[in-house]
Coordinates of C-alpha atoms and ligand atoms in Angstrom, one line a residue:
M11 CA -5.6 -28.3 -0.3
R12 CA -5.3 -26.0 2.6
Q13 CA -7.5 -23.1 3.1
K14 CA -6.5 -19.5 2.4
D15 CA -5.3 -18.3 5.7
V16 CA -2.4 -16.0 5.1
V17 CA -2.6 -12.2 5.0
V18 CA 0.3 -10.4 3.3
C19 CA 1.3 -6.8 4.1
F20 CA 3.4 -4.4 2.2
P21 CA 4.2 -1.2 4.1
F22 CA 5.2 1.6 1.7
K23 CA 6.2 5.2 1.4
K24 CA 7.5 6.3 -1.9
E25 CA 8.0 3.5 -4.4
D26 CA 8.1 2.6 -8.1
V27 CA 4.4 1.9 -8.8
D28 CA 5.1 -0.8 -11.4
V29 CA 7.5 -2.8 -9.2
F30 CA 5.1 -2.5 -6.3
S31 CA 2.0 -3.5 -8.4
K32 CA 3.8 -6.6 -9.6
N33 CA 4.5 -7.6 -6.1
I34 CA 0.9 -7.2 -5.1
K35 CA -0.1 -9.4 -8.0
E36 CA 2.4 -12.0 -6.9
A37 CA 0.9 -12.0 -3.5
L38 CA -2.7 -12.2 -4.8
S39 CA -1.7 -15.2 -7.0
N40 CA -0.5 -17.3 -4.1
K41 CA -2.8 -20.2 -3.2
R42 CA -2.6 -19.6 0.5
V43 CA -3.1 -15.8 0.5
K44 CA -6.4 -14.6 1.5
E45 CA -6.0 -10.8 1.8
V46 CA -3.3 -8.2 1.2
I47 CA -2.9 -5.1 3.3
L48 CA -1.1 -2.1 1.9
V49 CA -0.1 0.4 4.6
A50 CA 0.8 3.8 3.3
Y51 CA 2.8 6.5 4.9
S52 CA 0.7 9.2 3.3
K53 CA -1.6 9.9 0.4
N54 CA 1.3 10.7 -1.9
E55 CA 1.9 9.9 -5.6
T56 CA 2.6 6.2 -4.9
Y57 CA -0.7 6.0 -3.0
Q58 CA -2.5 7.5 -6.0
G59 CA -0.7 5.1 -8.4
I60 CA -1.6 2.1 -6.3
E61 CA -5.2 3.2 -6.0
N62 CA -5.3 3.3 -9.8
F63 CA -3.7 -0.1 -10.0
I64 CA -6.3 -1.6 -7.6
N65 CA -9.0 -0.3 -9.8
T66 CA -7.7 -2.4 -12.7
L67 CA -8.1 -5.7 -10.6
S68 CA -11.1 -8.1 -10.9
K69 CA -14.0 -7.5 -8.5
E70 CA -12.9 -10.5 -6.3
D71 CA -9.3 -9.3 -6.1
K72 CA -10.3 -5.8 -5.4
E73 CA -12.1 -7.0 -2.3
R74 CA -9.0 -8.9 -1.1
V75 CA -6.8 -5.8 -1.2
H76 CA -7.0 -3.2 1.6
L77 CA -5.2 0.2 1.1
V78 CA -5.0 1.9 4.5
L79 CA -3.1 4.9 5.9
Q80 CA -0.7 4.2 8.8
K81 CA -1.8 5.4 12.3
R82 CA 0.4 6.9 14.9
F83 CA 1.4 4.4 17.6
G84 CA 4.6 5.6 18.9
T85 CA 4.8 8.9 20.6
K86 CA 8.5 9.4 21.2
R87 CA 10.1 8.4 17.9
R88 CA 9.8 9.7 14.3
E89 CA 6.7 8.4 12.4
G90 CA 8.0 5.8 10.0
K91 CA 8.0 2.3 9.0
G92 CA 7.2 1.1 12.5
D93 CA 3.9 2.9 12.7
G94 CA 3.2 1.3 9.3
M95 CA 3.9 -2.2 10.5
N96 CA 2.0 -1.8 13.8
T97 CA -1.0 -0.4 11.8
A98 CA -0.9 -3.6 9.7
I99 CA -0.8 -5.9 12.8
Q100 CA -3.8 -4.1 14.3
Y101 CA -5.7 -4.2 10.9
F102 CA -4.9 -8.0 10.6
L103 CA -6.3 -8.7 14.1
E104 CA -9.4 -6.5 13.9
H105 CA -10.5 -6.9 10.3
T106 CA -9.3 -10.4 9.1
D107 CA -9.5 -13.9 10.5
G108 CA -6.2 -15.0 9.0
N109 CA -4.0 -17.4 10.8
F110 CA -0.7 -15.9 9.6
L111 CA 0.6 -12.5 8.8
H112 CA 3.6 -11.9 6.4
F113 CA 5.5 -8.7 5.6
Y114 CA 7.5 -7.9 2.5
D115 CA 9.1 -4.6 1.4
A116 CA 7.3 -3.1 -1.5
D117 CA 10.4 -2.3 -3.6
I118 CA 11.8 -5.8 -4.1
K119 CA 12.3 -6.6 -7.8
S120 CA 13.1 -10.2 -7.3
F121 CA 10.0 -10.9 -5.1
S122 CA 7.8 -13.8 -6.2
S123 CA 4.9 -15.8 -4.8
S124 CA 7.2 -18.6 -4.0
W125 CA 8.8 -16.4 -1.2
I126 CA 5.5 -16.6 0.6
D127 CA 5.6 -20.5 0.2
R128 CA 9.1 -20.7 1.6
V129 CA 8.2 -18.6 4.7
Q130 CA 4.9 -20.3 5.2
R131 CA 6.4 -23.8 4.9
R132 CA 8.2 -23.2 8.2
L133 CA 5.2 -21.7 9.9
D134 CA 3.2 -24.8 8.9
E135 CA 6.0 -26.9 10.4
G136 CA 5.3 -25.2 13.7
Y137 CA 7.8 -22.3 13.9
D138 CA 6.2 -19.2 15.4
V139 CA 8.2 -16.9 13.2
A140 CA 10.0 -17.3 9.9
R141 CA 12.1 -14.7 8.3
C142 CA 14.1 -14.3 5.2
F143 CA 17.9 -13.8 4.7
Y144 CA 19.8 -13.3 1.6
P145 CA 23.2 -13.3 -0.1
R146 CA 24.4 -9.7 0.1
S147 CA 27.3 -7.8 -1.4
Y148 CA 30.3 -8.0 1.0
T149 CA 30.3 -4.2 1.4
D150 CA 26.6 -4.1 2.0
A151 CA 24.7 -4.8 5.3
Q152 CA 26.8 -2.5 7.3
V153 CA 24.0 -1.3 9.6
T154 CA 23.3 -4.9 10.4
W155 CA 26.9 -5.8 11.0
N156 CA 28.4 -2.8 12.7
I157 CA 25.3 -1.5 14.6
T158 CA 22.8 -4.2 15.2
R159 CA 24.6 -7.5 15.5
T160 CA 27.5 -5.8 17.3
G161 CA 24.9 -4.1 19.5
F162 CA 23.3 -7.4 20.3
A163 CA 26.7 -8.8 21.1
Y164 CA 27.4 -5.8 23.4
V165 CA 24.2 -5.7 25.3
W166 CA 23.1 -9.4 25.2
P167 CA 26.3 -11.3 24.6
D168 CA 25.1 -14.5 26.1
T169 CA 22.0 -14.9 23.9
I170 CA 21.6 -16.1 20.4
L171 CA 20.6 -12.6 19.2
P172 CA 24.0 -11.7 17.6
D173 CA 23.8 -14.9 15.6
I174 CA 20.7 -14.0 13.7
E175 CA 21.8 -13.4 10.2
Q176 CA 19.4 -10.6 9.2
P177 CA 17.9 -9.1 12.3
L178 CA 16.7 -6.0 10.3
G179 CA 15.1 -7.8 7.4
G180 CA 11.6 -6.6 6.6
E181 CA 10.5 -10.0 5.0
L182 CA 9.0 -12.2 7.6
G183 CA 5.9 -14.1 8.7
F184 CA 4.4 -15.1 12.0
N185 CA 1.2 -16.7 13.5
R186 CA -1.8 -14.9 15.0
H187 CA -0.7 -15.6 18.5
I188 CA 2.6 -13.6 17.9
A189 CA 0.6 -10.9 16.2
E190 CA -1.5 -10.6 19.4
K191 CA 1.5 -10.3 21.6
L192 CA 3.2 -7.7 19.4
S193 CA 0.0 -5.6 19.3
K194 CA 0.0 -5.2 23.1
D195 CA 3.7 -4.8 23.5
N196 CA 4.8 -1.2 24.4
I197 CA 8.4 -1.8 23.2
V198 CA 7.1 -2.7 19.8
L199 CA 4.4 0.0 19.7
S200 CA 6.9 2.7 20.6
A201 CA 9.3 1.6 17.7
S202 CA 7.5 3.8 15.1
D203 CA 10.6 4.5 12.9
W204 CA 13.4 2.3 11.5
S205 CA 13.8 0.7 14.9
I206 CA 10.7 -1.6 14.3
D207 CA 12.7 -4.4 12.9
T208 CA 15.1 -4.5 15.9
A209 CA 12.0 -4.2 18.2
F210 CA 10.6 -7.3 16.5
T211 CA 13.8 -9.2 16.7
I212 CA 14.4 -8.6 20.4
S213 CA 10.7 -9.2 21.1
F214 CA 10.8 -12.7 19.4
A215 CA 13.7 -13.4 21.9
R216 CA 11.7 -12.0 24.8
Y217 CA 8.8 -14.2 23.9
N218 CA 11.1 -17.3 23.4
V219 CA 9.6 -18.1 20.0
K220 CA 10.5 -20.9 17.7
L221 CA 12.3 -19.0 14.9
Y222 CA 13.4 -20.1 11.5
E223 CA 15.6 -18.1 9.1
V224 CA 14.9 -19.0 5.5
Y225 CA 17.7 -18.4 3.0
I226 CA 16.4 -16.8 -0.2
E227 CA 19.1 -17.8 -2.7
E228 CA 18.1 -15.5 -5.6
G229 CA 18.8 -12.5 -3.3
K230 CA 16.8 -9.3 -2.6
E231 CA 17.1 -7.0 -5.5
H232 CA 15.7 -3.6 -4.5
K233 CA 16.4 0.1 -4.8
L234 CA 20.0 0.8 -3.9
Y235 CA 21.5 3.7 -2.0
G236 CA 24.4 5.8 -3.4
R237 CA 26.2 7.4 -0.5
L238 CA 26.4 6.0 3.0
S239 CA 24.6 9.2 4.1
D240 CA 21.4 7.8 2.7
L241 CA 21.6 5.4 5.6
K242 CA 22.1 8.1 8.3
T243 CA 18.6 8.1 9.7
M244 CA 18.4 4.3 9.6
A245 CA 21.8 3.9 11.3
T246 CA 21.1 6.3 14.1
E247 CA 17.6 5.0 14.8
C248 CA 18.7 1.4 14.9
F249 CA 21.5 2.2 17.3
D250 CA 19.3 4.4 19.5
F251 CA 16.8 1.7 20.0
I252 CA 19.4 -0.8 21.3
K253 CA 20.8 1.9 23.6
D254 CA 17.3 2.7 24.8
N255 CA 16.7 -0.9 25.7
K256 CA 20.1 -1.8 27.1
D257 CA 18.7 -2.6 30.5
L258 CA 16.3 -5.1 29.3
V259 CA 17.2 -8.6 30.6
I260 CA 16.9 -11.2 27.8
S261 CA 17.6 -14.9 28.1
T262 CA 17.3 -17.1 24.9
D263 CA 17.8 -20.4 26.7
K264 CA 14.3 -21.5 25.9
M265 CA 14.2 -20.1 22.4
V266 CA 14.4 -22.5 19.4
Y267 CA 16.5 -21.0 16.5
H268 CA 17.1 -22.8 13.3
K269 CA 18.3 -21.5 10.0
D270 CA 19.0 -22.7 6.5
E271 CA 22.6 -23.6 5.9
L272 CA 24.7 -20.8 4.5
K273 CA 25.7 -21.6 1.0
D274 CA 28.7 -20.1 -0.6
I275 CA 27.9 -16.6 -1.7
P276 CA 27.8 -16.1 -5.5
E277 CA 31.0 -14.5 -6.8
K278 CA 29.1 -11.4 -8.1
Y279 CA 28.1 -10.5 -4.5
K280 CA 31.7 -10.8 -3.3
H281 CA 33.0 -8.1 -5.6
M282 CA 30.0 -5.7 -5.8
V283 CA 30.7 -2.5 -4.0
A284 CA 27.5 -1.4 -2.3
F285 CA 28.3 2.4 -2.0
D286 CA 30.4 5.2 -3.3
I287 CA 33.6 5.0 -1.3
K288 CA 35.4 8.2 -2.4
G289 CA 32.2 10.2 -2.1
S290 CA 31.8 8.9 1.5
I291 CA 35.3 9.9 2.4
N292 CA 34.7 13.4 1.1
E293 CA 31.5 13.6 2.9
F294 CA 33.2 12.6 6.1
K295 CA 35.5 15.5 5.8
V296 CA 32.8 18.2 5.9
G297 CA 30.2 19.2 8.4
W298 CA 32.3 19.1 11.6
T299 CA 30.8 21.4 14.3
P300 CA 32.7 22.7 17.3
K301 CA 30.3 20.6 19.5
M302 CA 31.1 17.4 17.6
K303 CA 34.8 18.1 18.1
E304 CA 34.2 18.8 21.8
Y305 CA 32.4 15.5 22.3
L306 CA 35.2 13.7 20.6
V307 CA 37.8 15.2 22.9
R308 CA 35.7 14.9 26.1
Y309 CA 34.2 11.4 25.9
F310 CA 36.4 9.3 23.6
P311 CA 39.8 7.7 24.1
R312 CA 42.5 9.9 22.7
E313 CA 43.4 7.5 20.0
I314 CA 40.0 8.0 18.4
G315 CA 40.3 11.7 18.2
E316 CA 43.7 11.4 16.7
K317 CA 42.3 8.9 14.1
V318 CA 39.6 11.4 13.1
N319 CA 42.2 14.2 12.7
N320 CA 44.5 12.0 10.6
V321 CA 41.6 11.0 8.3
L322 CA 40.6 14.6 8.0
T323 CA 44.2 15.6 6.9
G324 CA 44.5 12.5 4.6
K325 CA 47.2 10.9 6.8
D326 CA 45.2 7.8 7.7
T327 CA 43.6 5.4 5.2
E328 CA 43.0 2.6 7.6
F329 CA 40.0 4.1 9.3
I330 CA 38.4 2.4 12.4
D331 CA 39.2 -1.2 13.1
I332 CA 37.2 -3.6 15.2
D333 CA 39.1 -2.7 18.4
L334 CA 38.5 1.0 18.1
W335 CA 34.9 0.4 17.1
F336 CA 34.4 -1.5 20.4
E337 CA 35.8 1.4 22.3
S338 CA 33.6 3.9 20.3
Y339 CA 30.5 1.7 20.7
G340 CA 30.9 1.8 24.5
V341 CA 31.1 5.6 24.5
F342 CA 28.0 5.9 22.3
M343 CA 26.2 3.5 24.6
K344 CA 26.8 5.8 27.5
Y345 CA 26.4 9.3 26.0
F346 CA 24.7 9.2 22.7
D347 CA 21.5 11.4 22.6
I348 CA 19.3 11.1 19.5
S349 CA 17.7 14.4 20.2
D350 CA 21.1 16.2 19.8
K351 CA 22.1 16.7 16.2
D352 CA 25.8 16.8 17.0
W353 CA 25.6 13.4 18.7
R354 CA 23.7 12.0 15.6
E355 CA 26.2 13.4 13.2
L356 CA 29.2 12.2 15.3
F357 CA 27.8 8.7 15.5
F358 CA 27.2 8.6 11.8
K359 CA 30.8 9.8 11.1
L360 CA 32.5 7.2 13.2
W361 CA 30.3 4.5 11.8
V362 CA 31.4 5.6 8.3
L363 CA 35.0 5.2 9.3
R364 CA 34.2 1.7 10.5
V365 CA 32.5 0.9 7.3
L366 CA 35.3 2.2 5.2
N367 CA 37.8 0.1 7.1
H368 CA 35.7 -3.0 6.3
A369 CA 35.1 -2.0 2.7
K370 CA 38.8 -1.6 2.0
L371 CA 39.5 -5.1 3.3
A372 CA 36.5 -6.5 1.4
I373 CA 37.6 -5.1 -1.9
K374 CA 41.1 -6.7 -1.5
Y375 CA 40.2 -9.9 0.3
P376 CA 36.4 -10.6 0.2
D377 CA 36.4 -13.8 2.1
K378 CA 38.8 -12.6 4.7
A379 CA 36.7 -9.5 5.3
I380 CA 33.5 -11.4 5.9
K381 CA 35.3 -13.7 8.4
H382 CA 36.6 -10.6 10.0
L383 CA 33.1 -9.3 10.6
R384 CA 32.4 -12.5 12.5
T385 CA 35.6 -12.0 14.5
M386 CA 34.3 -8.6 15.4
L387 CA 31.1 -10.2 16.9
T388 CA 33.2 -12.6 18.9
L389 CA 35.4 -9.8 20.2
F390 CA 32.4 -7.7 21.3
R391 CA 30.8 -10.8 22.9
E392 CA 33.9 -11.9 24.7
R393 CA 34.8 -8.5 26.0
R394 CA 31.3 -7.9 27.4
M395 CA 31.1 -11.4 28.9
A396 CA 34.5 -10.9 30.6
K397 CA 33.2 -7.7 32.1
R398 CA 30.3 -9.6 33.7
L399 CA 32.4 -12.2 35.4
Ligands
LIG17 N1 4.1 2.6 5.8 C1 5.4 3.1 5.7 N2 5.8 4.1 6.4 N3 6.3 2.3 5.0 C2 7.5 2.8 4.9 C3 8.0 3.9 5.6 C4 7.0 4.6 6.4 O1 7.4 5.6 7.0 N4 9.3 4.1 5.3 C5 9.7 3.1 4.5 N5 8.6 2.3 4.2 C6 8.6 1.1 3.4 C7 9.2 1.2 2.0 O2 8.3 1.8 1.1 C8 9.6 -0.2 1.7 O3 8.5 -1.0 1.3 C9 10.0 -0.8 3.1 O4 9.3 0.1 4.1 C10 11.5 -0.7 3.3 O5 12.0 0.5 3.0 P1 13.3 0.7 2.0 O6 13.4 2.2 1.9 O7 13.2 -0.2 0.9 O8 14.4 0.3 3.1 P2 15.8 -0.5 2.9 O9 16.9 0.4 2.8 O10 15.6 -1.5 1.8 O11 15.7 -1.2 4.3 C11 15.9 -2.4 4.7 O12 16.4 -2.3 6.0 C12 15.5 -1.7 6.9 C13 16.3 -1.6 8.2 O13 17.4 -2.0 8.2 O14 15.8 -1.1 9.3 C14 14.7 -3.2 4.7 O15 15.0 -4.6 4.9 C15 13.7 -2.8 5.7 O16 12.5 -3.6 5.8 C16 14.3 -2.6 7.0 O17 13.3 -1.9 7.9
LIG18 MN1 14.6 -1.5 0.0

């Protein structure tokens, strides 16, 4: 049997203590797992609950679990999950001799010890990085599709980056050599907020790693969001990071990228609606400031301003299609400023219209809608490639 050489980290902020405790137990029960690092945002209620849980463990297990507070690595961005993950990497390198570091979100109800095996199997085969991807509801994953994968297609159209199924997934493992590289990388250290997952993904490409994407058939069941506005911070931070790094030259010619074959998505995911559509339309209609309207008129093609007005007055129910999203994306790439609330709100509002357009199609024709998202990536890629010629 192989030695225990895997370290598992769960970054956490505010979570259900029972779900989280079960996940820690799953990790501890895995034959390859040596230690478990829990990186907390602050000493909040979840922290206290987890501290109590750790006290119920056997003496040996207690010694294998490290509860630590996240440190501040980034200086420019909000302190968030990125600082948590970077703290874990530093802890792994300085305080453990593990050969591999895995990350999992703390809130996953369907998590089990076998996820660790499935990720580790690929690392044992020689891949530097293995990450999970899942079947998801057809109306879900709209930051991934409309911000990150499109952004990759916009900025790095001739790389494999847009093809990565789940570039924002928080469930992944890599070897110590990659951990060392990440720990010294300013692009990664500065990604202290939700941009960390994107920072990891582009850095794996920058390092030309051997990457494997593992399909977790049973899916990731975790706490759900209600309105699209729950995703506002995540959406803007993920976009801003791509914009910030748009001049980075990336070639993936030497990268190795394999993934499990995509199986047909279970029916239940096709018809599950991931958010409250009516509530999102109502939310879209409120909160327009004079500055936001001014930006719309000054920077965007006229068609987009008209579109917004028509949605506001209930005359348009088609929202933003992939062509208009390409146009909008280009404008945001040029002018978006994350320190300006009006830009953040405007970005969020147009993204909502894009998501609504997709959701409408997905409810009527699920399979067509998902193909259409792939068409969007091709459109972004081709238009940006054509521009380079
Ligand atoms: N230490 C620390 N500090 N942990 C955090 C913080 C923070 O500021 N914020 C969130 N977390 C933890 C959280 O407790 C959970 O364990 C994990 O990070 C993911 O957060 P969750 O609220 O469950 O995010 P969600 O909506 O499931 O996010 C998914 O997409 C994110 C993204 O798209 O950027 C998930 O796959 C994340 O891993 C991914 O970062
Ligand atoms: Mn979650």
